[in-house]
Coordinates of C-alpha atoms and ligand atoms in Angstrom, one line a residue:
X1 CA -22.7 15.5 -1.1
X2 CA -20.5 14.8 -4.1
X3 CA -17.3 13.2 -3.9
X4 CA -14.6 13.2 -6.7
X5 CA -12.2 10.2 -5.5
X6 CA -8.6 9.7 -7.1
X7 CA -6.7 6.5 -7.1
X8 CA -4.1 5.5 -9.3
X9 CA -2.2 2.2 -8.0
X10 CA -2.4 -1.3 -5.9
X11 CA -3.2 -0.5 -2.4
X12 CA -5.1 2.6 -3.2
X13 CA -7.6 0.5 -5.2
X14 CA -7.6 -2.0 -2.0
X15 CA -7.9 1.0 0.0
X16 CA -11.0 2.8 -2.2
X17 CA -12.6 -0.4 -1.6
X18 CA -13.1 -0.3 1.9
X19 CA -14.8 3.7 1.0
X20 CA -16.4 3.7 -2.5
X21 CA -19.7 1.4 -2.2
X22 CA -20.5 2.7 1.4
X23 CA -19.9 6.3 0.5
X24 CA -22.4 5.1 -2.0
X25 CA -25.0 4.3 -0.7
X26 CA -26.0 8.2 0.6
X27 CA -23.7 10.4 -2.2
X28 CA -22.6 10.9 -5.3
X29 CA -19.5 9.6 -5.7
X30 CA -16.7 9.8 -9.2
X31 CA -14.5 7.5 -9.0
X32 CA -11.2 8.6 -10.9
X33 CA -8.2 6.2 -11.7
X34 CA -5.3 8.2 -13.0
X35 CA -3.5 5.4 -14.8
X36 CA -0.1 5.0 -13.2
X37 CA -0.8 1.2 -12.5
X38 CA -2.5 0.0 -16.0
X39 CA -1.6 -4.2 -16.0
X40 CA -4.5 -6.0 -15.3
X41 CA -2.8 -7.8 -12.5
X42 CA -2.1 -4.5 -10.5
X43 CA -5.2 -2.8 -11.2
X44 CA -8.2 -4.4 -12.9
X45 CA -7.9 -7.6 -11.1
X46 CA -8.5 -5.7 -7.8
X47 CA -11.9 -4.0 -9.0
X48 CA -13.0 -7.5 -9.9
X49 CA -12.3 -9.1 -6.2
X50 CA -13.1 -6.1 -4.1
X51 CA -16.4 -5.4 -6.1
X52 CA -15.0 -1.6 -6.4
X53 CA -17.1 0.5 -8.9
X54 CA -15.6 1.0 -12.6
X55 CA -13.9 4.1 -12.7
X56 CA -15.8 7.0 -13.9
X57 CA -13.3 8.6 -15.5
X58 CA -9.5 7.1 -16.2
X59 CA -6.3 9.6 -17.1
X60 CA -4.8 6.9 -18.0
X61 CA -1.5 8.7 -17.2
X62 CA 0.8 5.4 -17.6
X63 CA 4.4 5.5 -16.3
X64 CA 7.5 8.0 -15.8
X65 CA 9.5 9.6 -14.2
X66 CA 8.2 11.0 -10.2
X67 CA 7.5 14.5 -11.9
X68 CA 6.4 13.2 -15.1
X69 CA 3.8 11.4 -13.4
X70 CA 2.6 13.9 -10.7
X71 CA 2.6 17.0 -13.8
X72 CA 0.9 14.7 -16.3
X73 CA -1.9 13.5 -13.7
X74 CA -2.6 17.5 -12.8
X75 CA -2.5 18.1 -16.2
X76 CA -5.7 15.6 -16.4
X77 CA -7.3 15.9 -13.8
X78 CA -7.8 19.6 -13.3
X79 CA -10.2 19.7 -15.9
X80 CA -12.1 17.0 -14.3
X81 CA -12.0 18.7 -11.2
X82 CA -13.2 22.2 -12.4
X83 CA -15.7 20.1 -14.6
X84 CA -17.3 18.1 -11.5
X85 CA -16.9 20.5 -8.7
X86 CA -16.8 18.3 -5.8
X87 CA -17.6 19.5 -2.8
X88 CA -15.1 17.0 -1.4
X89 CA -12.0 15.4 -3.2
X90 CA -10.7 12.1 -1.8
X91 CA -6.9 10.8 -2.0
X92 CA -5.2 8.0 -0.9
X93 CA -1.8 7.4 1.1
X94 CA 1.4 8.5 -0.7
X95 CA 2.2 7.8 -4.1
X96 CA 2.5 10.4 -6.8
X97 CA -1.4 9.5 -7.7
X98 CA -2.0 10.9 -4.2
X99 CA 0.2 14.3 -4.3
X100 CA -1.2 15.2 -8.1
X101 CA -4.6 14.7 -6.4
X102 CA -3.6 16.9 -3.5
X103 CA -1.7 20.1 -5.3
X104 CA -4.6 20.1 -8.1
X105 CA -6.9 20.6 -5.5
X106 CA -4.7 22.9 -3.7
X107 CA -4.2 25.0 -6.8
X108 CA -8.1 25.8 -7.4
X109 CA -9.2 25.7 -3.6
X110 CA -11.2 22.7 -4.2
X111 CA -11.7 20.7 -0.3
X112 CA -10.0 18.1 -0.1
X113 CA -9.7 14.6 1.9
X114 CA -6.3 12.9 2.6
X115 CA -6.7 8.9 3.8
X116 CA -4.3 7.5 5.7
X117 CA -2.7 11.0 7.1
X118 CA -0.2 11.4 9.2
X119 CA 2.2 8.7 8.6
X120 CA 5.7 9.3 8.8
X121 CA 8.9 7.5 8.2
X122 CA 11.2 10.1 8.8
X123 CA 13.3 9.2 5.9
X124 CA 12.9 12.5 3.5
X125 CA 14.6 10.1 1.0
X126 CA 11.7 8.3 0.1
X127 CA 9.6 10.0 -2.4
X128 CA 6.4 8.4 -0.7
X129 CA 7.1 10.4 2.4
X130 CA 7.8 13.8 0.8
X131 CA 4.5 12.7 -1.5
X132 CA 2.3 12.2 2.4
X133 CA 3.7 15.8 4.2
X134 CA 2.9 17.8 1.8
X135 CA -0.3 16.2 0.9
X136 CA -1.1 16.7 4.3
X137 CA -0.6 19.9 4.1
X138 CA -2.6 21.3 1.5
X139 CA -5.6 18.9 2.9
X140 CA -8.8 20.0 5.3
X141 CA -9.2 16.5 6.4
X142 CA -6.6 14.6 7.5
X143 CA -8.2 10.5 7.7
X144 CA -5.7 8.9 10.1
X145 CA -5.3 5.1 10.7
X146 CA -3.3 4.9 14.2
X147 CA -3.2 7.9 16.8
X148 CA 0.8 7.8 16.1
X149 CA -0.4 9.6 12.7
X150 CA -2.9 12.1 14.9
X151 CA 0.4 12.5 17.0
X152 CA 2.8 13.2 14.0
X153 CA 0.5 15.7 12.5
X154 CA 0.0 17.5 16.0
X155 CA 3.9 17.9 16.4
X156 CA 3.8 20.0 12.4
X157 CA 0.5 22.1 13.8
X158 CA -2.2 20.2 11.6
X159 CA -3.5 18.6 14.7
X160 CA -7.5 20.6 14.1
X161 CA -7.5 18.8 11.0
X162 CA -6.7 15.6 12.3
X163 CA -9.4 12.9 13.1
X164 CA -8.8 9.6 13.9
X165 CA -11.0 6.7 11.6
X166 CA -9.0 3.7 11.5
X167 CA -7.5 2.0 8.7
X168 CA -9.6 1.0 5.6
X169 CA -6.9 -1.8 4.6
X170 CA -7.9 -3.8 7.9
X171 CA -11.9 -3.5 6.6
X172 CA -11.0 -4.9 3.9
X173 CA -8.5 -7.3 5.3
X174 CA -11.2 -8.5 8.2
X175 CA -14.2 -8.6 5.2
X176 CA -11.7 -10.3 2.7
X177 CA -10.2 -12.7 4.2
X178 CA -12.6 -15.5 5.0
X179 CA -13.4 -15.1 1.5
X180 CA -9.8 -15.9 0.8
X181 CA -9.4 -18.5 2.6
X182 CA -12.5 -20.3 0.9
X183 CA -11.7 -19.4 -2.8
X184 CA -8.1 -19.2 -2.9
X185 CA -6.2 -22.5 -4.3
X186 CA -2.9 -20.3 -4.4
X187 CA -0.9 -23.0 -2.4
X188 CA -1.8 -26.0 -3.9
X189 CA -1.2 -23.7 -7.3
X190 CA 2.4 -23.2 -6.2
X191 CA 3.1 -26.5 -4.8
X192 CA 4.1 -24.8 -0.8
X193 CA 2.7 -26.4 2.6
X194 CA 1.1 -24.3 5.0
X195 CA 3.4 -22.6 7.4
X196 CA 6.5 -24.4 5.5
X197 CA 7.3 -21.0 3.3
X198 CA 7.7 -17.4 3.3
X199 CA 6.0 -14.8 1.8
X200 CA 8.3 -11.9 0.3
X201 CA 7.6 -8.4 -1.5
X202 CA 9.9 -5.6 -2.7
X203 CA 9.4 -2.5 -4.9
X204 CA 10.4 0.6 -2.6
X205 CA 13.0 2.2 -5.3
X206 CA 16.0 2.7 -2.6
X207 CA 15.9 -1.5 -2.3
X208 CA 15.4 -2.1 -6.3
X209 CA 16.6 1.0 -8.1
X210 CA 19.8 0.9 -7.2
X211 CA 22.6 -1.8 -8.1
X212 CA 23.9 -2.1 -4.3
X213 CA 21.0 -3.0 -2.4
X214 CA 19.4 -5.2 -5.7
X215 CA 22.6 -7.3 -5.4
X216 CA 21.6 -7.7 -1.6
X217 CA 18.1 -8.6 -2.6
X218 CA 19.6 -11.4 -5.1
X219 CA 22.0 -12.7 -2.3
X220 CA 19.2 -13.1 0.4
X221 CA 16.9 -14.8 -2.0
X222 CA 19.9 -17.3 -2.8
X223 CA 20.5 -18.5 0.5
X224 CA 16.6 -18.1 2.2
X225 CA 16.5 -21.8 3.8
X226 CA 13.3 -22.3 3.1
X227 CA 10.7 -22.1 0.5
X228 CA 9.6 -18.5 -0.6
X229 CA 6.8 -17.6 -2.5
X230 CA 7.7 -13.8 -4.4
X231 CA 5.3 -11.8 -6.5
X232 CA 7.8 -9.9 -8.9
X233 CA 6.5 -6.4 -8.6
X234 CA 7.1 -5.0 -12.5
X235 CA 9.9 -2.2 -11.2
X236 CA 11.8 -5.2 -9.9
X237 CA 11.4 -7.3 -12.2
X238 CA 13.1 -4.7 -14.6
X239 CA 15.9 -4.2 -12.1
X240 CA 16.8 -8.2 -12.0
X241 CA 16.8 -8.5 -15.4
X242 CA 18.9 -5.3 -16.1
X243 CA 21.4 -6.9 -13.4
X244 CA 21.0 -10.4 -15.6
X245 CA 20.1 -12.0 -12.4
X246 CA 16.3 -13.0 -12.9
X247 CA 17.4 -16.5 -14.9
X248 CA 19.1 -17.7 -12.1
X249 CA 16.5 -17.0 -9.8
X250 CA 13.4 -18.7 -11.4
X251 CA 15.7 -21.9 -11.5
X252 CA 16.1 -22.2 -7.9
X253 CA 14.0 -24.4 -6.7
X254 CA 12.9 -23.3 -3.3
X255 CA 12.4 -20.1 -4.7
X256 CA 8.7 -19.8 -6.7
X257 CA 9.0 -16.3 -8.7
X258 CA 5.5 -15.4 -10.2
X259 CA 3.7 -12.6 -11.5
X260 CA 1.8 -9.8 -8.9
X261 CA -0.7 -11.7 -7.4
X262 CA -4.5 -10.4 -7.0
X263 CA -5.8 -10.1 -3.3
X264 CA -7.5 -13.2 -2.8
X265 CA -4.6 -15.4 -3.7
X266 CA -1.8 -12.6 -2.2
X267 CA -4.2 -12.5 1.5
X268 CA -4.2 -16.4 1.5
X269 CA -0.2 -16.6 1.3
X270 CA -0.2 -14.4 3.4
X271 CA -2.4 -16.1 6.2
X272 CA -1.1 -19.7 5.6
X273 CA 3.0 -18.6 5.9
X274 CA 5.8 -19.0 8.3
X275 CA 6.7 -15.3 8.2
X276 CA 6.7 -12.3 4.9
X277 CA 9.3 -10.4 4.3
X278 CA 8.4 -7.0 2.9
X279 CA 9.3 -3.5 2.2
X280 CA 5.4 -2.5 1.4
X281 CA 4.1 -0.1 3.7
X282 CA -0.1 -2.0 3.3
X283 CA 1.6 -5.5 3.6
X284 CA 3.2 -4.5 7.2
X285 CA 0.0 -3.6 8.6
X286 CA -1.6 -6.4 6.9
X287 CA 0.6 -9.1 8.3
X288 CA -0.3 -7.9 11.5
X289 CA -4.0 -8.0 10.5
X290 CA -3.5 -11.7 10.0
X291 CA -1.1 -12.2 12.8
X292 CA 1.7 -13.4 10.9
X293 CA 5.0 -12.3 11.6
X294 CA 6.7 -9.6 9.4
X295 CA 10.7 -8.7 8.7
X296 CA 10.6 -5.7 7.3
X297 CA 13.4 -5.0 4.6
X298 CA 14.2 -1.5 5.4
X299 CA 15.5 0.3 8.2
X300 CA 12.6 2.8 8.7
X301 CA 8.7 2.1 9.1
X302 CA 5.5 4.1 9.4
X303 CA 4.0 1.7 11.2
X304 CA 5.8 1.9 13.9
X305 CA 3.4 0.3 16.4
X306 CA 3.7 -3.2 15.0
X307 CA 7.8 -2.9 15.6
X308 CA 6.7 -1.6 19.4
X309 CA 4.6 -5.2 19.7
X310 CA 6.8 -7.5 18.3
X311 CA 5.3 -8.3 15.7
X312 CA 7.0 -6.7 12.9
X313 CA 11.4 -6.4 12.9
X314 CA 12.9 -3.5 10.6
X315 CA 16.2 -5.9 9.7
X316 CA 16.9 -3.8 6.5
X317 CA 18.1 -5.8 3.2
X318 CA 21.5 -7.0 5.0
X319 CA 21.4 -10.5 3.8
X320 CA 22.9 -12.1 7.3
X321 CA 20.6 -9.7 9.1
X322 CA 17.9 -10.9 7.6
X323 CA 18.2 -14.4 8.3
X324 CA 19.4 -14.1 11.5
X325 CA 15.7 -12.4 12.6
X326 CA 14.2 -15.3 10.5
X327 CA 15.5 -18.0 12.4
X328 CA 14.1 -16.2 15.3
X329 CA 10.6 -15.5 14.1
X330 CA 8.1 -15.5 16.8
X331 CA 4.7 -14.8 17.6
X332 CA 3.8 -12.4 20.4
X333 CA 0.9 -13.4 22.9
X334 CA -0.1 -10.1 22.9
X335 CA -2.0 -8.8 19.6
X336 CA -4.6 -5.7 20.6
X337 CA -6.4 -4.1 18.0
X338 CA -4.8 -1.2 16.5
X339 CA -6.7 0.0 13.5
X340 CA -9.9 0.7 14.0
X341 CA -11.1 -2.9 13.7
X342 CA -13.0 -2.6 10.1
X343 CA -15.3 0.0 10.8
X344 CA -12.8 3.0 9.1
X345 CA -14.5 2.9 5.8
X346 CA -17.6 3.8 7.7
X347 CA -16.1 6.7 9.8
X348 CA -14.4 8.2 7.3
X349 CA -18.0 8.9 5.4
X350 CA -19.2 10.3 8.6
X351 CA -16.5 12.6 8.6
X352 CA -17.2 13.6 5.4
X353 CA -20.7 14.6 5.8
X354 CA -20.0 16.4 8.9
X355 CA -17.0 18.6 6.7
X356 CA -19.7 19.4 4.1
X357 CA -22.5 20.0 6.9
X358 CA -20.1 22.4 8.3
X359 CA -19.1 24.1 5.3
X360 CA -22.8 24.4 3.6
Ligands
UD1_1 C1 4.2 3.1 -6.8 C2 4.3 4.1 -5.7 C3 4.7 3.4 -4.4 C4 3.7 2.2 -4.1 C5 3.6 1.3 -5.3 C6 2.5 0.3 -5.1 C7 5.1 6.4 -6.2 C8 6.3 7.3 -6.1 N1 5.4 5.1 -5.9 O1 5.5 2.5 -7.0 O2 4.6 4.3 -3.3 O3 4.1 1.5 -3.0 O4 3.3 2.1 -6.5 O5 2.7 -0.8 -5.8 O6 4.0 6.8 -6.6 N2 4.8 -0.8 -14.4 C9 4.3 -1.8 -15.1 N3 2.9 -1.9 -15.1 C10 2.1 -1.1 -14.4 C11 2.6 -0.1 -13.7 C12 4.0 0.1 -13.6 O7 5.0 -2.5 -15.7 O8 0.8 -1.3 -14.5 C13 6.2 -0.6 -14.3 C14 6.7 0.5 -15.2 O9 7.9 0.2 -15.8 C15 7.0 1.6 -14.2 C16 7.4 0.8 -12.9 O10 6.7 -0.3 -13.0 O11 8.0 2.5 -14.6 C17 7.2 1.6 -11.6 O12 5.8 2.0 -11.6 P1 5.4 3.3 -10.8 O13 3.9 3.4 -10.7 O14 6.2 4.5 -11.3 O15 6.0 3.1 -9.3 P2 5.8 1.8 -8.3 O16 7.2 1.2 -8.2 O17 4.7 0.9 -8.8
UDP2 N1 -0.8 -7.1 -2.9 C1 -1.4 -8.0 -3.7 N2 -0.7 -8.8 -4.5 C2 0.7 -8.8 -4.5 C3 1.3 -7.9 -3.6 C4 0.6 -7.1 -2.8 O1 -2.7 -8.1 -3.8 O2 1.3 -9.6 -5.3 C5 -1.6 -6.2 -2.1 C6 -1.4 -6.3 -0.6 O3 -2.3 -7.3 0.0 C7 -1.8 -4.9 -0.1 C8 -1.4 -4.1 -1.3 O4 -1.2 -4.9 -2.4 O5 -3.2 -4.8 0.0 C9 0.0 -3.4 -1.0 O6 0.4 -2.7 -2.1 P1 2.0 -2.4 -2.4 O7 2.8 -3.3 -1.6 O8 2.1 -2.5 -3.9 O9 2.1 -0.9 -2.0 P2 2.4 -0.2 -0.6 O10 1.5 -0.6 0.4 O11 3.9 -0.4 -0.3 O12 2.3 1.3 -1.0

């Protein structure tokens, strides 16, 4: 079987990685990175720790607008497509990467694989969820992670495509993070204590693009009582300095504003704090992975079934909301397994080699 894979940015490269080496080992597989992440911190570093193949081929695509990036990623990887022609293309979750992947395919009736289907956050706002319906859509496979994503797609008829695999970010979260652990000298790095900070992320564009809920973000990091470690995604980033608000920030001093870190260090933060505070959809799940307690900082999840538990709160970017739920973090007794406990990356091959046995 050959399998043309597309990924494009941060957790689709943590996501391949779970996928790439074990599809592997039976198939031919061409790994294609389209270029919307480029740094070396949000893309190369992550081939290096997860021991994902080089690319085969890279768009290099770079940034722009949503429809910028999704025409000038067909525009590239159609030929590749018509060039290779897979009898399976592979996409990843719900980025513009993933829907230039899924309409190219669409377009010339290649097959095509969708990871991580099904997930919905009802909030048509979002460019990530229009990006996952209609991806779903045009796919013959939809991968899910949690049987709320087999239930989503049965309620818009796409329930015969559906199959249930796990989720490849908790492979790589259970294989990755005793290595973490071990390597990882982020805290001493950064000077924080275990359990004595917070973790925090934010890049959605309805939290950072905008000057009303960026001014939020800035109050909330001004008056978070305790330590906070923040890798400074590059969109937000931009948006604090174009508000003139990044200065003040990197002088407070129980706030430590660095760079995107790579996995090993970001997973070890992650283990050793008091709480994160996110608006990723992979960091959600991977919180609960770790068992570390999550405030989510919007008002909507996909993951809805770490809100059901306990262990993740959807308390928006409402600064006194916020810290309200934080001085009320807790850990729930009760953590079962949800996502397939690491063995996704091997069920989603099987499923592919049933789909071309079927199809041959
Ligand atoms: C994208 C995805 C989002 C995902 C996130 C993962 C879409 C619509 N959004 O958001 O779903 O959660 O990736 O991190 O696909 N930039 C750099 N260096 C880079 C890449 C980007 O500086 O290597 C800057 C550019 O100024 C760019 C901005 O970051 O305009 C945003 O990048 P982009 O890929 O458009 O969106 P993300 O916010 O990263
Ligand atoms: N991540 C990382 N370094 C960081 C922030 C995040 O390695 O500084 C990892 C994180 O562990 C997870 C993935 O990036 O595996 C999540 O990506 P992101 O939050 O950019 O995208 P989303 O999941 O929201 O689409």
């Amino acid at each position: 079987m050959k399998v043309v894979s597309l990924v494009g940015n941060r957790p689709q490269f943590v996501k391949a990685a779970a996928v790439s080496r074990r599809l592997r080992e039976r198939h031919q597989e061409v790994l294609v990175h389209s270029g919307q992440h480029y740094d070396d911190e949000l893309s190369a570093i992550f081939f290096r720790e997860l021991a994902l193949p080089p690319p085969d081929r890279e768009l290099g695509v770079g940034s722009g607008t949503n429809a910028d990036q999704v025409t000038r990623i067909m525009h590239a990887f159609e030929p590749v497509l018509e060039e290779q022609a897979p009898d399976l293309t592979l996409v990843y979750g719900d980025t513009n990467t993933t829907l230039a992947g899924a309409l190219s395919c669409a377009r010339h009736g290649f097959a095509l694989a969708h990871v991580e289907a099904g997930m919905r956050s009802f909030d048509w706002a979002m460019p990530e969820e229009r990006n996952r319906v209609l991806a779903d859509h045009v796919s013959d496979l939809c991968l899910c992670s949690s049987s709320v994503a087999v239930e989503n797609l049965d309620r818009e008829g796409l329930g015969p495509r559906a199959r249930l695999v796990g989720d490849v970010m908790a492979d790589v979260s259970a294989a990755m993070a005793p290595v973490a652990e071990r390597e990882s000298d982020a805290l001493e790095r950064l000077g924080v204590a275990p359990g004595e900070y917070v973790l925090m992320t934010v890049h959605r564009a309805g939290n950072v693009d905008r000057e009303e809920p960026l001014r939020r973000l800035v109050e909330l990091l001004r008056r978070l009582p305790t330590h906070c470690v923040f890798p400074v995604h590059p969109r937000t980033r931009a948006a604090l300095e174009r508000l003139g608000a990044l200065a003040e920030l990197e002088a407070l001093a129980h706030l430590h504003l660095v760079p995107p870190l790579g996995y090993l260090d970001f997973t070890k933060l992650l283990m050793h704090g008091a709480a994160v505070l996110t608006d990723s959809g992979g960091v959600q799940k991977e919180a609960y992975l770790c068992r570390v307690p999550c405030l989510t900082l919007r008002d909507t999840t996909e993951w809805t079934e770490t809100v059901e538990l306990g262990w993740n709160r959807l308390v928006g970017l409402d600064p006194d909301r916020v810290l309200a739920a934080l001085e009320h973090i807790e850990r729930p007794s009760h953590h079962p397994e949800l996502y397939g406990g690491g063995r996704a990356g091997e069920a989603i091959v099987a499923e592919l080699e049933r789909f071309a046995a079927a199809g041959a």
